[in-house]
Amino acid sequence: MSRAEDILEKLTLRDKISFISQMVMERADLSEYGMKNFLLADGPSGIRMMKETDQEDIYDTLPLTCYPSASTYASSWDRELVWNIGQHLGREAQTQNVSVLLGPGCNIKRSPLGGRNFEYYSEDPVLTAELATEYIKGLQKEDTGACIKHFAGNNQETRRMTINEKIDERTLHEIYLRAFEKPIKEGSPYMVMTAYNRINGEYGAESNVTLRDILRKEWGYKGCVVTDCFGAHDLNKALINGLNLQMAGESPERLEEEITEMLQKGTLSIEQLDQAIRPTIEMAVRCEEVSRKESYDPEEHHNFARKAAEESMVLLKNKDDFLPLNAEDSIAVIGGMGKNLRFQGGGSSHVNPYRLEQVYESIVKLCPQAIYAEGYTDDISSGEMIEEAAVVAEKCDKVILCMGLPEIYESEGYDRVHMKLPQCQEELLQRILEVNKNVAVVLFNGAPVEMPWEEQVSAVLEAYLPGEAGGGAVANVLFGKVNPSGRLAETFPFKISDTPCYLNFPGRWNEVTYAEGIYVGYRYYDKKEMPVRYPFGYGLSYTTFQYSNLQIIKKDKEIQVSLELKNTGNRGGKEVVQLYIGKPGKWFECPIQELADFQKIWLDAGETKQIKFILKKDSFGIYDTDIHEWVVESGTYRILAGSSSRNISLEGQVEWTEPKEYPDITEHTNLEDMIRLFGKEQQLRELFKDNPVSLGFLERCMSEDPLTQSMGTLMSFHTLRRIDNKLTEEDIQRMLKELNQRS
Ligand code: GLC
């Protein structure tokens, strides 16, 4: 018998009930069961280690490494780097006796206004899934559990605990669930945290669809499912559907009353209760059986946090090679964030950093003559502050202007209502441009901002929320110690009204409709052929790369793709080779292209490497809501390779044939589709040989005259049964059977 079963057997009913709740955010004492204490702690970019379990100030925590935010390191597109972020976090968690770290956050960025977008990876489910899988593997390599969250559909903070999201089935599977599937199936996180919100009327903590049917049955997840704080509603339904743990819930006394009543009423059996608490006990046992590391090197972790930030920053503009800077340059560093780094988001992910590296102090180490002016403090400035900054800017050849969103603008619990930077910062920029045209802007923001000034400046470096060592990382990129290699994991639209869900975010009252369906992010902008400020996958380097020699080989169950990548510049650097697929879209509405895979590659100056990809069937899949399964259309697929979704260098095609053509012909399929999409003209002539009326409509389909033609093409068995008195019900069923016969 397993240790968990042994413990379970000895539990009284009261003990069992105690395992359903209050087991988190505090060091639960399990000693009476012969188990070590057990602790969950936030968060995805650093450990929010409370000093006292029931302290009021959730920000008064122990100083521990604050790594770049998820939106920042997602821009690294670097699986190995993200694995190492997980590993570093796992090691620190071990030394704090944290059993499970509450991350990664895998929700899709439906709108740039989402308040927790800084905590999430991307607008794309494949990039999200790939990086989250690595994070989980790295974390759990150190025997610290991961808790992937928030399953599923936490795409806004507005009314997050009650909102009902109306999401069609295909969109739910292809976008919002897909981001979680690989991390859960392949990463095997210790825990899954359910989302607060409802999807199609059901709360995440108890859903028949996402929790019971998808997570537990279809994906076969056996780990521990926990609610978000106070996130349970119908606890009876939740426990039966696969929930194991309330992350804080009602008092033990009230919980005991509630469960006892369920048992007495027979709406919950003792076997179901045992089944509900077993994963928690198994996980607690798993957590205590690992070897605890006693220490870590905070300086090494700090330096790694800087490296992670360096690898993630995105160089968005670099006119006339304005960057990198030289140590001899005459430089003004301006902006409150130059001395007061904006490095993380607000809410439960907040970390008390080990130590901060500021931008200005880091630049001065590389360029001692650099001078500074504050210009603004967050979103407050004055004429005097702006004039002081203008005087400093005028004295120097080049200006580094640090702009960004104050932390209060981006947090758990509320969404942004616009995408603008603080007005005082833009006023400062315009004043500086009056005295000095040579301006590089460094941005500190967890999600896209509008940049009406972009054409006026020489360079833009997107530093996102770079973590505690972000200042040093910015300086190293600006001075070329590091060649920037970040690529946007989300589209930067020109303005919020361009976004796919603009008319449906954050919804009205307690309901929001995902009317854009699968057209989230670049899927939307590409399909609409819309210009964007910066596209998904975009980012510049201090060198250049050339793509050539695309080879596509169809194997039985996979597509082998290779290409050659050359560094055509004069310094080494990393390129993110992105592979997109364009589906035939014959039977299903499809985006122009969808990310299928990616690789980040270092190349020395002048070096060429062959890059290989293996595309499996699931890269070509479409969720067919008629049969509620993933399918692959037969047809011609476009394979596209490039350095962003809007900078495709190579394109090829490959045929994929599936035994079953989609969809079946039914009595509602018209003659035009049967002829042109299914190629059934000859077969229909044969079938209609004894039905001259139906044959006559078939002939009309061939007419040159469009009106006559339409009299045929619009017909279906549904209508022919009314018109052709010789066409019996048996005839129709027989004909449909023959038409759908697959060789
Ligand atoms: C919060 C967050 C969740 C966090 C939890 C514990 O409500 O939604 O991400 O892990 O509570 O702090």
Coordinates of N, CA and C and ligand atoms in Angstrom, one line a residue, residues 24-25 40-44 48 50 58 101-103 105 116 119-120 147 149-150 154 157 160-161 193-196 227-230 247 347-349 412-413, ligand 1:
V24 N -3.5 26.0 2.1 CA -2.5 26.7 1.3 C -2.3 28.1 1.9
M25 N -1.3 28.8 1.4 CA -1.0 30.1 1.7 C -0.6 30.2 3.2
L40 N 2.2 26.3 0.0 CA 2.2 26.9 -1.4 C 2.6 28.3 -1.3
A41 N 3.2 28.9 -2.3 CA 3.5 30.3 -2.3 C 3.6 30.8 -3.7
D42 N 3.2 32.1 -3.8 CA 3.4 32.8 -5.1 C 4.8 33.0 -5.3
G43 N 5.3 33.4 -6.5 CA 4.5 33.6 -7.7 C 5.4 33.3 -8.9
P44 N 4.9 33.6 -10.0 CA 5.5 33.1 -11.2 C 6.9 33.7 -11.5
R48 N 7.0 35.1 -3.3 CA 6.4 36.1 -2.3 C 6.3 35.4 -1.0
M50 N 5.8 35.2 2.6 CA 5.3 36.0 3.7 C 6.2 35.8 5.0
I58 N 0.5 42.1 2.0 CA 1.1 41.0 1.2 C 2.4 41.3 0.5
L101 N 5.2 26.2 -6.0 CA 5.2 27.6 -6.4 C 4.0 27.9 -7.3
L102 N 3.2 28.9 -7.1 CA 2.0 29.1 -7.8 C 2.3 29.8 -9.1
G103 N 2.7 29.0 -10.1 CA 3.0 29.5 -11.4 C 3.3 28.3 -12.3
G105 N 1.7 31.2 -15.1 CA 0.4 31.7 -15.6 C 0.3 31.5 -17.1
R116 N -3.5 41.4 -15.8 CA -2.4 40.5 -15.5 C -1.6 40.0 -16.7
E119 N 1.8 38.9 -16.3 CA 2.1 37.6 -15.7 C 1.9 36.5 -16.7
Y120 N 1.5 36.8 -17.9 CA 1.2 35.8 -18.9 C 2.2 35.9 -20.1
C147 N 2.4 25.0 -10.1 CA 0.9 25.0 -10.1 C 0.5 25.9 -11.3
K149 N -1.6 28.0 -13.9 CA -2.8 28.7 -13.6 C -3.1 29.7 -14.7
H150 N -4.4 30.2 -14.8 CA -5.6 29.9 -14.1 C -6.5 29.2 -15.1
N154 N -8.8 33.1 -17.7 CA -8.6 34.4 -17.0 C -8.0 35.4 -17.9
E157 N -9.4 41.1 -15.7 CA -9.5 41.2 -14.3 C -10.9 41.8 -13.9
R160 N -13.5 39.5 -12.5 CA -12.9 38.2 -12.7 C -13.5 37.0 -11.9
M161 N -14.1 37.4 -10.7 CA -14.6 36.3 -9.8 C -16.0 35.9 -10.2
M193 N -4.3 25.2 -10.9 CA -5.2 26.1 -10.3 C -6.4 26.6 -11.2
T194 N -7.6 26.4 -10.7 CA -8.7 26.8 -11.6 C -8.9 28.3 -11.6
A195 N -9.5 28.7 -12.7 CA -9.7 30.2 -12.8 C -11.0 30.6 -12.0
Y196 N -11.1 31.8 -11.6 CA -12.3 32.3 -11.0 C -13.5 32.3 -11.9
T227 N -8.5 25.5 -6.1 CA -9.2 26.7 -6.6 C -8.2 27.9 -6.4
D228 N -8.6 29.0 -7.0 CA -8.0 30.3 -6.7 C -8.6 30.7 -5.3
C229 N -8.0 31.7 -4.7 CA -8.5 32.1 -3.4 C -10.0 32.2 -3.3
F230 N -10.6 31.5 -2.4 CA -12.1 31.5 -2.2 C -12.8 31.3 -3.6
M247 N -8.3 26.9 -2.1 CA -7.2 27.7 -1.7 C -7.8 28.8 -0.8
G347 N 0.1 42.9 -7.4 CA -0.8 41.8 -7.0 C 0.0 40.7 -6.4
S348 N -0.6 39.5 -6.5 CA -0.1 38.3 -5.8 C 1.3 37.9 -6.3
S349 N 1.7 38.4 -7.5 CA 3.0 38.0 -8.0 C 4.1 38.9 -7.5
E412 N -2.9 42.7 -10.9 CA -4.0 41.8 -10.7 C -5.1 42.6 -10.1
G413 N -6.3 42.2 -10.4 CA -7.5 42.8 -9.8 C -8.2 43.9 -10.6
Ligands
GLC1 C1 -4.8 35.3 -6.3 C2 -4.3 35.0 -7.7 C3 -3.6 33.7 -7.8 C4 -2.6 33.6 -6.6 C5 -3.5 33.4 -5.4 C6 -2.7 33.3 -4.1 O1 -6.2 35.6 -6.2 O2 -5.4 35.0 -8.6 O3 -2.8 33.8 -9.1 O4 -1.8 32.5 -6.8 O5 -4.5 34.4 -5.3 O6 -2.1 34.5 -3.8

